[in-house]
mmCIF file of C-alpha atoms in Angstrom:
data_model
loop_
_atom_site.group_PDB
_atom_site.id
_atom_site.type_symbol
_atom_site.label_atom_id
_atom_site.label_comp_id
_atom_site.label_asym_id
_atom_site.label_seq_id
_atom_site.Cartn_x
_atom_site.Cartn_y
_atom_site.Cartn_z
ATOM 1 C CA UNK A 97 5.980 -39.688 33.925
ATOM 2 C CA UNK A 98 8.420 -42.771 33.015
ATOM 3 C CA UNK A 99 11.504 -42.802 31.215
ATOM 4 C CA UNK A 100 13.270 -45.769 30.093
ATOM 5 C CA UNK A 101 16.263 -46.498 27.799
ATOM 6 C CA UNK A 102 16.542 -49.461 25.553
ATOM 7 C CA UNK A 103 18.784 -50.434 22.881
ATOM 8 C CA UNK A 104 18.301 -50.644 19.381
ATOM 9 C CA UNK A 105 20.431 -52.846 16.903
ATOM 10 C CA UNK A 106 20.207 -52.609 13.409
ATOM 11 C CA UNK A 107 20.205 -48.688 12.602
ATOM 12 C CA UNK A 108 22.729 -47.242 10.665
ATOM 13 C CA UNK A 109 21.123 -43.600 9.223
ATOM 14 C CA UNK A 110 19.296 -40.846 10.256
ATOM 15 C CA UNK A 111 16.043 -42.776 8.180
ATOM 16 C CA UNK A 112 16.457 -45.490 10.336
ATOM 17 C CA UNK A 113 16.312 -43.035 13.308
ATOM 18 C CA UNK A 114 12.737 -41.708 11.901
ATOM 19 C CA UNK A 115 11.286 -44.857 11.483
ATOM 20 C CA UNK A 116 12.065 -46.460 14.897
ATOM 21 C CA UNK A 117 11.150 -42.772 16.310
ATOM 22 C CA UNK A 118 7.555 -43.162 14.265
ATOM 23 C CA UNK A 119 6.924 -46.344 15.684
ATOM 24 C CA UNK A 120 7.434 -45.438 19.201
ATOM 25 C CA UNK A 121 5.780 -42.173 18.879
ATOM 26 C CA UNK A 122 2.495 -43.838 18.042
ATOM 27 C CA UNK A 123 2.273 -46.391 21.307
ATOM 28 C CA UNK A 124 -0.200 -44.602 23.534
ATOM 29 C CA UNK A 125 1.615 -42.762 26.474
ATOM 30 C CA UNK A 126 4.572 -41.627 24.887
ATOM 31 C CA UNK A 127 5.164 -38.409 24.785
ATOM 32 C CA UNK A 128 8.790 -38.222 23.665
ATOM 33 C CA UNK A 129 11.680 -40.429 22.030
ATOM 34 C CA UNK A 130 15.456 -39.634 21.782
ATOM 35 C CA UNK A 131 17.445 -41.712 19.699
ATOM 36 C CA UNK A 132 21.196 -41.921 19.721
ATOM 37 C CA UNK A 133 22.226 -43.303 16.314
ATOM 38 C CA UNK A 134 25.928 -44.348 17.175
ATOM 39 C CA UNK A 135 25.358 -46.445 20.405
ATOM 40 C CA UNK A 136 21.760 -47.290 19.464
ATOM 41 C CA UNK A 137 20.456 -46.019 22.799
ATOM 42 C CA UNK A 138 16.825 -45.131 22.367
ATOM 43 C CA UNK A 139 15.029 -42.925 25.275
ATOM 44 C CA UNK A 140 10.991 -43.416 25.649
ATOM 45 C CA UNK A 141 9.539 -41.130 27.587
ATOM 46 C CA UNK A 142 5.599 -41.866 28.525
ATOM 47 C CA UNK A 143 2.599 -40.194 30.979
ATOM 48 C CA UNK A 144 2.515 -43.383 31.984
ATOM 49 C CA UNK A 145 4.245 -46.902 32.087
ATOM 50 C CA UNK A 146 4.658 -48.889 28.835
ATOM 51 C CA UNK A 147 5.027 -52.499 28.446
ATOM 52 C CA UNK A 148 8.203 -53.708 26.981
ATOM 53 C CA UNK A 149 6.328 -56.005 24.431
ATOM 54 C CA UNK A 150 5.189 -52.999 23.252
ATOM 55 C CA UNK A 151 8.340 -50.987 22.543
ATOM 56 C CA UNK A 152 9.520 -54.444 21.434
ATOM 57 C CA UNK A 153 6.835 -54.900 18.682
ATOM 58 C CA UNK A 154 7.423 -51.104 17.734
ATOM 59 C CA UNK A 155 11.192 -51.334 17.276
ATOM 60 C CA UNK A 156 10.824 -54.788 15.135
ATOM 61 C CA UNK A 157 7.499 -52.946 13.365
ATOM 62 C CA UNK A 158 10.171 -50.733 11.701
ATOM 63 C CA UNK A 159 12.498 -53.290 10.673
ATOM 64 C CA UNK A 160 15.216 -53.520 13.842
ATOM 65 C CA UNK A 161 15.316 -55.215 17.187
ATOM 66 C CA UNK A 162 16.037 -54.608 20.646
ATOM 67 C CA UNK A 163 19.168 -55.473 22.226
ATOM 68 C CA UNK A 164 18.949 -58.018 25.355
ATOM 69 C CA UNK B 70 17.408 -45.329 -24.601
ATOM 70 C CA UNK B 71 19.994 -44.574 -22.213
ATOM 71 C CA UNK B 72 22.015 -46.732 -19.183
ATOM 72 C CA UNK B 73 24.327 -45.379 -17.272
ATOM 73 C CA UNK B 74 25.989 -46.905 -13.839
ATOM 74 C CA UNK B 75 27.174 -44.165 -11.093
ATOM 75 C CA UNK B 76 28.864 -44.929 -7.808
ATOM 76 C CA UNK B 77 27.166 -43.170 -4.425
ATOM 77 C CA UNK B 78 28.594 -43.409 -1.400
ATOM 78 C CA UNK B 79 27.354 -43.152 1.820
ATOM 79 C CA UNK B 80 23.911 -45.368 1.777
ATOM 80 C CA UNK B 81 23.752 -47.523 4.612
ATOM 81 C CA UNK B 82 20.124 -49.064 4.363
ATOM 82 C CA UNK B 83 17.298 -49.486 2.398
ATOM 83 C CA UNK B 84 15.821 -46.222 3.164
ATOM 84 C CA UNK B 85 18.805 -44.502 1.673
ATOM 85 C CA UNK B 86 18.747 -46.808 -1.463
ATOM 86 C CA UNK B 87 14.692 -45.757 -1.102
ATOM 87 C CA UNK B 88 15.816 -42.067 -1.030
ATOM 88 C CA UNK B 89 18.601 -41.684 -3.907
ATOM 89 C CA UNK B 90 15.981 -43.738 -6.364
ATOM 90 C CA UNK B 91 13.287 -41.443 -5.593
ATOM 91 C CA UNK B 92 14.947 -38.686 -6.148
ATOM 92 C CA UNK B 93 17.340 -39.762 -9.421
ATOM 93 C CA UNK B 94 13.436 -40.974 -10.541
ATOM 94 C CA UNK B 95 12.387 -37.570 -10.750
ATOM 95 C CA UNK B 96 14.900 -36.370 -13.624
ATOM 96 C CA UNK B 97 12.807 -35.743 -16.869
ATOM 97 C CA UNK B 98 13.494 -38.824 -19.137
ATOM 98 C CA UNK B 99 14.596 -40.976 -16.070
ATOM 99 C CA UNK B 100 12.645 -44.763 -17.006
ATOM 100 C CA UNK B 101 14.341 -47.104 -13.943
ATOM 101 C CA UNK B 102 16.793 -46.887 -11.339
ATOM 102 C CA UNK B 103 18.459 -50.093 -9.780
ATOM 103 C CA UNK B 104 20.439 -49.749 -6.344
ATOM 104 C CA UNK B 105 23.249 -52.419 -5.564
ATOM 105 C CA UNK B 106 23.496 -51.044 -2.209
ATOM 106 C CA UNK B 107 26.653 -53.010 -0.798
ATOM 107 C CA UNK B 108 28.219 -51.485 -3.832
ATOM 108 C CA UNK B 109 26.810 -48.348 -4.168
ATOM 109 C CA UNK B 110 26.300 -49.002 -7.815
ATOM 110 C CA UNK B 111 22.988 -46.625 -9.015
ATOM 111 C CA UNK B 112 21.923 -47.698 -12.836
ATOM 112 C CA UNK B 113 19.734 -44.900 -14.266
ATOM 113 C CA UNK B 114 17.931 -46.071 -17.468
ATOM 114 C CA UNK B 115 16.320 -42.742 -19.635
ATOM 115 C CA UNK B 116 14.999 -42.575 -22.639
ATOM 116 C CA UNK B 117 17.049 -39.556 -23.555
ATOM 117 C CA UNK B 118 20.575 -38.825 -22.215
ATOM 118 C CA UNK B 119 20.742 -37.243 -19.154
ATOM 119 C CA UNK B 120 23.376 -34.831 -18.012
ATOM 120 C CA UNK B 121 25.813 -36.135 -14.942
ATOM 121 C CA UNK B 122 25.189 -32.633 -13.255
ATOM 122 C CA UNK B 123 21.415 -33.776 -12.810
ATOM 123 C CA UNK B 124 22.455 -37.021 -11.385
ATOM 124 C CA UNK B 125 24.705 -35.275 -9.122
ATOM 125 C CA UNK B 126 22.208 -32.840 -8.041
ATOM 126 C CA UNK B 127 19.967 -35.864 -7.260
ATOM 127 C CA UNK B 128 21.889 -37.982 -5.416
ATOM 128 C CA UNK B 129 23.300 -34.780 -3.294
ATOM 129 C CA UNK B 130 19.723 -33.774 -2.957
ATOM 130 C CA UNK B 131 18.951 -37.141 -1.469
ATOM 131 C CA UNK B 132 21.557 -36.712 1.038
ATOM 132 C CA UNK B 133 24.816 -38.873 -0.844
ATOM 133 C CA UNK B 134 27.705 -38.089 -3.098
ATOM 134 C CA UNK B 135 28.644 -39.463 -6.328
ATOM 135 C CA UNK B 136 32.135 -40.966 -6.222
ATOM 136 C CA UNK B 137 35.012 -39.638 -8.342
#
């Protein structure tokens, strides 16, 4: 099991939340995302580790970008 | 043929502006909906007049108000 936080720029609704949630959802591993809308703070769980590219190219797949 | 600009508050992105024409595009007579989003200014073009209690309805239905 591997949690990680990241932050997400760019979302300002609770569609925004969905998408970004969507994307995640469908890397292989994850089993859960939380998404805090007002600080941006998105929570990945996975079974197993995930490469940042990946959450990377899933967060700018639904139109935002990661922070740092 | 009918054109009538509202004001809705409360869309942030383009899903929202997605959302409110989706759902003002389902009122019977409805032809074309244009979003200024940093505005909030919804035209609805119909070919009939259409009652502001169905664009109300619509726009609450899609999760917004209608100003004023």
């Amino acid at each position: 099991m591997s949690t990680n936080t990241y932050t997400v720029t760019g979302m300002t609704c609770g569609h925004c939340v969905a998408s970004v949630t969507e994307e995640l959802g469908e890397i292989g591993g994850v089993t859960d995302v939380a998404v805090d809308l007002p600080t941006g703070a998105v929570t990945v769980t996975s079974d197993r580790p995930v490469d940042d590219a990946k959450i990377r190219a899933a967060v700018e797949e639904a139109g935002y970008q990661l922070a740092g």
